[in-house]
Coordinates of C-alpha atoms and ligand atoms in Angstrom, one line a residue:
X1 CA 0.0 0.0 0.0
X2 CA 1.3 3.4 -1.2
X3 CA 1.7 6.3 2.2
X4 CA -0.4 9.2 1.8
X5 CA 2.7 11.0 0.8
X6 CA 3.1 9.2 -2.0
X7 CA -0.4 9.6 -3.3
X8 CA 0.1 13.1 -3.0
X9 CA 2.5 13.0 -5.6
X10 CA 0.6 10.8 -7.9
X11 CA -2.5 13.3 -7.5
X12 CA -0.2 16.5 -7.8
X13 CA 1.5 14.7 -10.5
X14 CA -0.3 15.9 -13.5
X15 CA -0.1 19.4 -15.3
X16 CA -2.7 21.0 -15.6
X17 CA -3.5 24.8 -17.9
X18 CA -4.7 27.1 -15.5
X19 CA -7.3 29.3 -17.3
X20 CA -7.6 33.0 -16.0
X21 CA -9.6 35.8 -16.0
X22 CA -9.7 39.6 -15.4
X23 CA -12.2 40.8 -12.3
X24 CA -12.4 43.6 -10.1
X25 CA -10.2 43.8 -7.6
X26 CA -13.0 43.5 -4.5
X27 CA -14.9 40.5 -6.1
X28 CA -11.2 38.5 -5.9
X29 CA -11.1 37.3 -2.1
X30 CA -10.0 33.5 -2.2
X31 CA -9.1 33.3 -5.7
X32 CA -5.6 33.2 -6.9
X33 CA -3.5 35.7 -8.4
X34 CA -2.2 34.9 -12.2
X35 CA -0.3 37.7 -12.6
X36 CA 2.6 39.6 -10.4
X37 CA 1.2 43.1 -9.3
X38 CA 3.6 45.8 -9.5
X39 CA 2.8 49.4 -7.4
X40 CA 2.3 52.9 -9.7
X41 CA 3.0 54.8 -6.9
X42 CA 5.8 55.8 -3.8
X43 CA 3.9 54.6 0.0
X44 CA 3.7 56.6 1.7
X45 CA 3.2 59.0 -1.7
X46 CA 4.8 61.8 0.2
X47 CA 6.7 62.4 4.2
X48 CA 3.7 61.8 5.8
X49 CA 3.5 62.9 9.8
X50 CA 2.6 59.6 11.8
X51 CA 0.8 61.6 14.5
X52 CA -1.1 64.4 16.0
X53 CA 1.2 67.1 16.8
X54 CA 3.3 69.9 15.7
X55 CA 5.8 69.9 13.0
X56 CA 9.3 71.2 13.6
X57 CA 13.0 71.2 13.2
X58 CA 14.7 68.3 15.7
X59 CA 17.1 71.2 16.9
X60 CA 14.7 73.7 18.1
X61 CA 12.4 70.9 20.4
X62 CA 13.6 72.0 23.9
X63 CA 12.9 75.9 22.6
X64 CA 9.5 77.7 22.8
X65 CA 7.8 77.2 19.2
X66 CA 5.9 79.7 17.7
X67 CA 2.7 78.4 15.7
X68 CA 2.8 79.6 12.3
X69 CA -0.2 77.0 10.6
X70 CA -2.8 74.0 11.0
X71 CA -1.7 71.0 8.4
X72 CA -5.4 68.9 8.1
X73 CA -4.7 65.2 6.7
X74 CA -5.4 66.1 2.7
X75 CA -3.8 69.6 2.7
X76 CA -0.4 70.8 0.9
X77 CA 1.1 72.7 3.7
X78 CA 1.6 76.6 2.7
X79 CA 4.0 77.6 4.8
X80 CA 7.8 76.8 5.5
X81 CA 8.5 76.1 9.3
X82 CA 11.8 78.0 10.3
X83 CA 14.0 78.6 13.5
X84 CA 11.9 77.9 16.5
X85 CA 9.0 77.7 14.5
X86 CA 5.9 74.8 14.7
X87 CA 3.1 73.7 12.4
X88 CA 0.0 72.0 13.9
X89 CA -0.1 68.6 11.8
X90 CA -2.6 65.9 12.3
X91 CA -1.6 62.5 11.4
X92 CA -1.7 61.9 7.9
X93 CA -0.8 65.0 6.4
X94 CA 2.3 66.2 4.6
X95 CA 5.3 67.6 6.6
X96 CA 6.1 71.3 6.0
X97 CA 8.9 72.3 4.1
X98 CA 12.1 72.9 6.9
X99 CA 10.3 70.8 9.5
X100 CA 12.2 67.4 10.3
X101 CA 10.1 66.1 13.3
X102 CA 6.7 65.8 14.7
X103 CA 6.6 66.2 18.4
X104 CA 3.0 64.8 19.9
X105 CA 0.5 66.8 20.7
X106 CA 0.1 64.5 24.1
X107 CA 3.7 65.9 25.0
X108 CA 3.2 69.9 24.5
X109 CA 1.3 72.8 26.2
X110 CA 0.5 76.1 24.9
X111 CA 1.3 78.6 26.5
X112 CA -0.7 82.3 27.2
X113 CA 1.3 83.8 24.8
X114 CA 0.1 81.3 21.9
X115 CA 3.5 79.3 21.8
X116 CA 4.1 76.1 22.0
X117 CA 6.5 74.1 24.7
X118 CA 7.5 70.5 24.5
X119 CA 7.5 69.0 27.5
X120 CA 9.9 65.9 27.5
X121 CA 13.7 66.3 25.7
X122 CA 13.7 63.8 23.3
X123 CA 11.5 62.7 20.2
X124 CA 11.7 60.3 17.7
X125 CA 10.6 61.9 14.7
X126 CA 7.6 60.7 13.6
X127 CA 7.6 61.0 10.1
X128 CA 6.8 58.1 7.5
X129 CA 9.4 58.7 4.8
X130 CA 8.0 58.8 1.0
X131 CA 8.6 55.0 -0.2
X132 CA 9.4 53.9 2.8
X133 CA 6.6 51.1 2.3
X134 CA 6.7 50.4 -1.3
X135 CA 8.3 52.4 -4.0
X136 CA 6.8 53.2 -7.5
X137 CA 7.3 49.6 -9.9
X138 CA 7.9 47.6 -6.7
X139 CA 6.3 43.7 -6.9
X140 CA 3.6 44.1 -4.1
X141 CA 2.2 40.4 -4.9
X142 CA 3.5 37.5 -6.9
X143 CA 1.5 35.2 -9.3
X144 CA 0.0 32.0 -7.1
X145 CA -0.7 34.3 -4.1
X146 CA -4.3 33.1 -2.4
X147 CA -6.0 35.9 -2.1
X148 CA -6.9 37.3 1.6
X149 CA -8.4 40.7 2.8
X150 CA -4.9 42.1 3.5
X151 CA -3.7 41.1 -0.3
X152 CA -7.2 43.5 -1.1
X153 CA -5.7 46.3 1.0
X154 CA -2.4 46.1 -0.8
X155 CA -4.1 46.1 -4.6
X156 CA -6.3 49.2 -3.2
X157 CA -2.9 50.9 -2.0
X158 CA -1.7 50.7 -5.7
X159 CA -4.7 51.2 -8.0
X160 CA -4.5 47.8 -9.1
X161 CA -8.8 47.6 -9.7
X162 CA -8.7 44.9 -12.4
X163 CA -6.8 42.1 -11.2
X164 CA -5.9 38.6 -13.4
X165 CA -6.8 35.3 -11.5
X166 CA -7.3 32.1 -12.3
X167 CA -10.7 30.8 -13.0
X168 CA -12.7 28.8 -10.9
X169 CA -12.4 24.9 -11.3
X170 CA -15.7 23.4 -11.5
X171 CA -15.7 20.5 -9.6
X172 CA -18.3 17.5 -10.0
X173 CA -19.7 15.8 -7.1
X174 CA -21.6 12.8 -7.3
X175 CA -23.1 10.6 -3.9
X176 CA -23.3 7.0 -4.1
X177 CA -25.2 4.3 -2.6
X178 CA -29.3 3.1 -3.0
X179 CA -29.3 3.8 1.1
X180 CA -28.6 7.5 0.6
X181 CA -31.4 9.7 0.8
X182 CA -31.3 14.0 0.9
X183 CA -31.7 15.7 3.9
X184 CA -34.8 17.1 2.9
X185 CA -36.6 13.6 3.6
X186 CA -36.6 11.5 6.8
X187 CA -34.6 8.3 6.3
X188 CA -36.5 4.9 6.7
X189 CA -35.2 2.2 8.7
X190 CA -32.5 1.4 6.1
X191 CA -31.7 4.8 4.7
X192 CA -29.0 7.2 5.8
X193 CA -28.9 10.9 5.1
X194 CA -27.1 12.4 2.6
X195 CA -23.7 14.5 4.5
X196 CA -21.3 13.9 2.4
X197 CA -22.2 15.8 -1.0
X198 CA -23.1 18.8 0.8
X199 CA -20.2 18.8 2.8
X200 CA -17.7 18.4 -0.2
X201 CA -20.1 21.5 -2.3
X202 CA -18.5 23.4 1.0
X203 CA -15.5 22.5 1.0
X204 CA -15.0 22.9 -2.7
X205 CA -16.9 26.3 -2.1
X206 CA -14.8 27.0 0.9
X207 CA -11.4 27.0 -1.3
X208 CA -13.7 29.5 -4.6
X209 CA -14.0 26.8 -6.7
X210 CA -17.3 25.5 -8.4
X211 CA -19.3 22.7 -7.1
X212 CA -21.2 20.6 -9.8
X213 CA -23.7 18.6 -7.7
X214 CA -24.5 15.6 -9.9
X215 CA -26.8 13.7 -7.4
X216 CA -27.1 10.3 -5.6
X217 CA -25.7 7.4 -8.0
X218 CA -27.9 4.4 -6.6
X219 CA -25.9 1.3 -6.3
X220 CA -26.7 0.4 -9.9
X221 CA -23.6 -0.2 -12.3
X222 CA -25.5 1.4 -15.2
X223 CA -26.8 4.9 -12.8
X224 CA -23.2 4.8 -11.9
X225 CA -21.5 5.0 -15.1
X226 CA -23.8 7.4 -16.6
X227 CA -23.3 9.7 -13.6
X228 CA -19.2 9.2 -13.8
X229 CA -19.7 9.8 -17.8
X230 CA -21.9 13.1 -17.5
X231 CA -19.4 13.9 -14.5
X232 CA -16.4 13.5 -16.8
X233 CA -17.6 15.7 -19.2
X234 CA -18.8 18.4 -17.4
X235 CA -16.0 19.3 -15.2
X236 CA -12.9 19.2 -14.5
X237 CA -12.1 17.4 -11.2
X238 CA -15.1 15.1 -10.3
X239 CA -15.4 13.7 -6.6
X240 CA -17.3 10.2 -5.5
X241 CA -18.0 9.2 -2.6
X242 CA -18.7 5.3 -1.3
X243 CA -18.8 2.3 -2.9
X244 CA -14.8 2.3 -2.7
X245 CA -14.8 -1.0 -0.2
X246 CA -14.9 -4.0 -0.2
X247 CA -18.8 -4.8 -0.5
X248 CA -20.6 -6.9 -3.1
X249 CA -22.4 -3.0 -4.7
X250 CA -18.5 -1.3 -4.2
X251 CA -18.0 -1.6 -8.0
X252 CA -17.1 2.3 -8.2
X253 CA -13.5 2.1 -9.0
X254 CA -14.4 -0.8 -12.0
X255 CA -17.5 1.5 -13.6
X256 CA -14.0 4.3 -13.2
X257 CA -12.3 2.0 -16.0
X258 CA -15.5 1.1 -17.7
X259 CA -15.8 5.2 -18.3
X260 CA -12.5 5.1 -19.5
X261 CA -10.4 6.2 -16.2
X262 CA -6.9 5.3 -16.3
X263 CA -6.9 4.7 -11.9
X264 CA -3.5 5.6 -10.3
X265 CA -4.4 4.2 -7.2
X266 CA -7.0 2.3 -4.9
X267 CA -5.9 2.1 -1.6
X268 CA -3.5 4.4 0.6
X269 CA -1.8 3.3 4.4
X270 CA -4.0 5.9 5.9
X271 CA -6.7 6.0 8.5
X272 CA -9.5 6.8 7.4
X273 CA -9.9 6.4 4.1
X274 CA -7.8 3.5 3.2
X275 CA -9.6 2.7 -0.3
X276 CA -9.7 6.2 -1.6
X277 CA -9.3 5.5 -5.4
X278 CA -8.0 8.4 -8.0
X279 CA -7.1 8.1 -11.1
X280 CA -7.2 10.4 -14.4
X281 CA -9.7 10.6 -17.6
X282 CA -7.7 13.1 -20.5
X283 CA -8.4 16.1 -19.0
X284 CA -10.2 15.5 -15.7
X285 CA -9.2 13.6 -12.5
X286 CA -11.2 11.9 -10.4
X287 CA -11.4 10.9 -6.6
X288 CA -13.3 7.7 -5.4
X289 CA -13.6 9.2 -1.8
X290 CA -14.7 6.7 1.0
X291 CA -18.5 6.7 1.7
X292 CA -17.8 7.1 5.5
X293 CA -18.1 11.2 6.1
X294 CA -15.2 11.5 8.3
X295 CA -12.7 9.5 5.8
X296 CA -14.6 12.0 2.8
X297 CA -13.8 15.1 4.9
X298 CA -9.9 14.0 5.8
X299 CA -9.0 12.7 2.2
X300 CA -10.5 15.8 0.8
X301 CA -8.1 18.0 3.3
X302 CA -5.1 15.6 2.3
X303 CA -5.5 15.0 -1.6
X304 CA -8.4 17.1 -2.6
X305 CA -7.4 20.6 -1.4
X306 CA -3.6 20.6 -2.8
X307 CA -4.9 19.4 -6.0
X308 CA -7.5 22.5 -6.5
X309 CA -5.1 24.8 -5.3
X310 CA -2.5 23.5 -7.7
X311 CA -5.5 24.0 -10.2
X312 CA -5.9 27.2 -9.4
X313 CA -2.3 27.8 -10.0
X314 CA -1.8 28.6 -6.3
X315 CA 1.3 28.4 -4.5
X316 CA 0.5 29.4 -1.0
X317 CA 1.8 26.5 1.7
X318 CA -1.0 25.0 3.7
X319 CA -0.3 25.7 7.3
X320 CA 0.6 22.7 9.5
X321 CA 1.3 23.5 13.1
X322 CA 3.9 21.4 15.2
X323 CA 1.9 21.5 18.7
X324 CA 1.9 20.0 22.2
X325 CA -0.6 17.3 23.2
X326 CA -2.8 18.1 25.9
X327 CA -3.5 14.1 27.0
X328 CA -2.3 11.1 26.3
X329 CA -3.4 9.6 23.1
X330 CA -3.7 5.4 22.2
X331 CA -4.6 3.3 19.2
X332 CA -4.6 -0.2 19.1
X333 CA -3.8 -0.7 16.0
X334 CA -0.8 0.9 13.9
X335 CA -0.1 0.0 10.7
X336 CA -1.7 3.1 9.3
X337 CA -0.6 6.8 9.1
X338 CA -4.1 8.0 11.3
X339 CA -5.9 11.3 11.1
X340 CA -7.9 12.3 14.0
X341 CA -10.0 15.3 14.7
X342 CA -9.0 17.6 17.9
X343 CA -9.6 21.2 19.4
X344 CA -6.2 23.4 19.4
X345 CA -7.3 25.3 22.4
X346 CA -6.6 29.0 23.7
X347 CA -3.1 27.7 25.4
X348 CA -1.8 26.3 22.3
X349 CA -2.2 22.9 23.5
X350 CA -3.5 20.2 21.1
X351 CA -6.8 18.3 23.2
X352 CA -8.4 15.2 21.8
X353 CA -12.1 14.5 21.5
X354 CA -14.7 12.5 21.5
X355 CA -14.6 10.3 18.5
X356 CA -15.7 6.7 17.8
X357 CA -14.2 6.6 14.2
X358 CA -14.9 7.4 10.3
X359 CA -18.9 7.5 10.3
X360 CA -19.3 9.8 14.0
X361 CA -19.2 12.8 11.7
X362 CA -21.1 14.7 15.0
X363 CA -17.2 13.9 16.3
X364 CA -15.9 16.3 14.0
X365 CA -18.2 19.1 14.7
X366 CA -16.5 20.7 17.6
X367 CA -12.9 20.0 16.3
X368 CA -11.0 23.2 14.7
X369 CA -7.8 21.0 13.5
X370 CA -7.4 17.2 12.1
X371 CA -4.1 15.7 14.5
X372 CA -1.3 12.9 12.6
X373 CA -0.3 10.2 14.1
X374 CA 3.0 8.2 11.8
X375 CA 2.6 4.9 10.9
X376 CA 4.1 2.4 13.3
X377 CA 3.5 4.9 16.4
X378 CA 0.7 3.7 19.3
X379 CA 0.6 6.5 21.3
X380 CA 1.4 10.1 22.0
X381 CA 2.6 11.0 25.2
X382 CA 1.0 14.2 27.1
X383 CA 3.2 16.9 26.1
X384 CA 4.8 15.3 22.8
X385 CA 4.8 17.7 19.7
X386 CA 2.5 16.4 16.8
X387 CA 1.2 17.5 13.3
X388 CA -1.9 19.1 13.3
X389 CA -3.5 21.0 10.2
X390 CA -6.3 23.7 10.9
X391 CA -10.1 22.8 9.4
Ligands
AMP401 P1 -19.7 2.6 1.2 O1 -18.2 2.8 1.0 O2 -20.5 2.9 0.0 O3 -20.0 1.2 1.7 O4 -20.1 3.6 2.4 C1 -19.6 3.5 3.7 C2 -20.5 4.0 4.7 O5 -20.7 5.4 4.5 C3 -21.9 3.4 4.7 O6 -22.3 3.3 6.0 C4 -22.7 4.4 3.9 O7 -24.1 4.4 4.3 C5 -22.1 5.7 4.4 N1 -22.2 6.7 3.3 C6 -22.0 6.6 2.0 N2 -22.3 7.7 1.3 C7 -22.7 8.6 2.2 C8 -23.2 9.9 2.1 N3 -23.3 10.5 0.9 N4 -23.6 10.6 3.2 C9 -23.5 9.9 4.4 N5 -23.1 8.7 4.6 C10 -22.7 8.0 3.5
MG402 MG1 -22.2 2.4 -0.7

């Protein structure tokens, strides 16, 4: 059995064209950026004051200043400031001509005859230098960036309003299994409800790509393949889940080859979702997730994720966090790499949960990371340092 590493590479083995797009700046939170984004301007654009106070030369601080002008934030100051001389700035706003420090308003008094007196000895100067942030043609972002809010404050900073990202991968998701119903209805004694397509249209959603919900495949070789087929067509990652074991209806991964899907691999030394299959169809790949929703969720954060990101052209690391357990943790069994859902709490301390295995998806619900434990290893020892991935 391959390790989950290793599937990683098969699954991230593949090229893929990544198609872009131009859209306004604001609309591109989450996408990713296909283009490098160069600034047309000096930050600060001018010597901007960085506080509330009085503009004046470093040398004449300890003297009485006489107030020549106010500065508002948005005005060209008029007038030069000379020997023991102070303009009234507010932060923001450009520093005078002959001024070379801004001493804080909180640190002055005026005095009865108008003047100003600083009231310490020292001062930085409080000044933010033109280009001190960015200067004019300076890369701000690089091609593959995920979008976040801060990378919209930095295209705002330099007029970049029409930005180039890559398009949105549609993504195909089909459910499988004649016992599946939608959560609309209330299951008989023999049905289950639907989790696992909605949950994978979010977490598709959740990275800005496309879901393509293509319905429940009921344990029928024929519904099967004409869902895979439509699927194949339509998009350009499609997602299964179930019928990946080892029952007498698990006949996804064969209706995969019947549809013409050349399958890389059907099985991975990982817990849960040891059968997850994946294999690749011309231009489209496809998952065979594990019906089970907990083994859906973690392969999708394992294999799924890096492979729509590298769709997307994106080359942002995922964060993994190198944490402290909380308790002591045991498995019986360990022939398995294992993926477990726990709580990173407010001490930075890694706390374990609740969880009776793959189909307790309720266990995942309070969890905010997924925990590793290597292949070979039984237990963690309280305080040991393990691999934990935010969800
Ligand atoms: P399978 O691999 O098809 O045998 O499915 C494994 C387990 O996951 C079974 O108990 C299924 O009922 C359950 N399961 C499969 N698909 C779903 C789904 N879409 N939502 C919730 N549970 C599912
Ligand atoms: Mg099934």
């Amino acid at each position: 059995m391959i390790s989950i590493q290793e599937a990683l590479n098969i699954v991230l083995k593949k090229d893929y064209s990544v198609d872009s797009e131009i859209i306004n700046f604001v609309d591109s939170l989450h996408r990713v950026l296909a283009e490098d984004v160069f600034s047309d301007i000096n930050m600060p654009p001018f010597n901007k004051s960085a506080m509330d106070g009085f503009a004046c030369r470093m040398l004449d601080i300890n003297n009485e200043l006489e107030l020549i002008e106010t500065i508002p934030a948005g005005k060209i100051p008029k007038k030069t400031v000379g020997v023991n001389q102070c303009s009234k700035i507010m932060t923001g706003a450009p520093i005078p001509e002959g001024a070379d420090c801004v001493i804080m308003v909180e640190d002055t008094k005026i005095l009865n005859n108008g003047n100003i007196l600083f009231l310490k000895d020292k001062t930085k100067d409080n000044i933010c230098y033109l280009g001190e942030d960015i200067t004019e043609n300076q890369k701000v972002l690089s091609k593959g960036t995920l979008i976040r809010p801060q990378h919209i404050a930095i295209m705002a900073s330099v007029g970049k309003t029409k930005v180039l990202v890559a398009k949105k991968p549609k993504i195909g998701i089909i459910a499988t299994g004649s016992e599946i119903v939608e959560p609309g209805n209330v299951p008989n004694q023999s049905q289950i409800r639907n989790s696992n397509a909605y949950q994978l249209i979010s977490q598709v959603k959740s990275l800005a790509a496309i879901p393509n919900y293509l319905g429940i495949a009921i344990d029928s070789e024929e519904d099967t393949y004409q869902k895979i087929k439509k699927g194949l067509e339509e998009t350009d990652l499609l997602l299964l889940t179930g019928g990946v074991s080892m029952g007498d209806f698990d006949f996804v991964p064969k209706i995969m080859q019947k549809a013409g899907v050349e399958i890389l691999f059907d099985k991975i030394a990982v817990q849960p979702g040891k059968p997850t299959t994946f294999g690749i169809h011309k231009k489209a790949s496809i998952f065979g997730l594990p019906g089970n929703p907990v083994s859906s969720f973690v392969q999708f954060e394992l294999l799924v994720k890096p492979l729509i990101y590298k769709m997307m052209g994106c080359n942002s690391a995922l964060p993994e966090l190198f944490l402290p357990m909380k308790n002591r943790y045991e498995r019986k069994r360990s022939e398995r790499e294992s993926w477990f859902p726990v709580i990173i709490n407010s001490e930075g301390f890694v706390e374990t949960l609740d969880y009776n295995g793959s189909a307790h998806i309720n266990g995942l619900g309070p969890a905010n990371a997924i925990c590793r434990i290597e292949l070979g290893k039984n237990c963690i020892e309280q305080g040991e340092r393990v691999y934990v991935r935010p969800i």
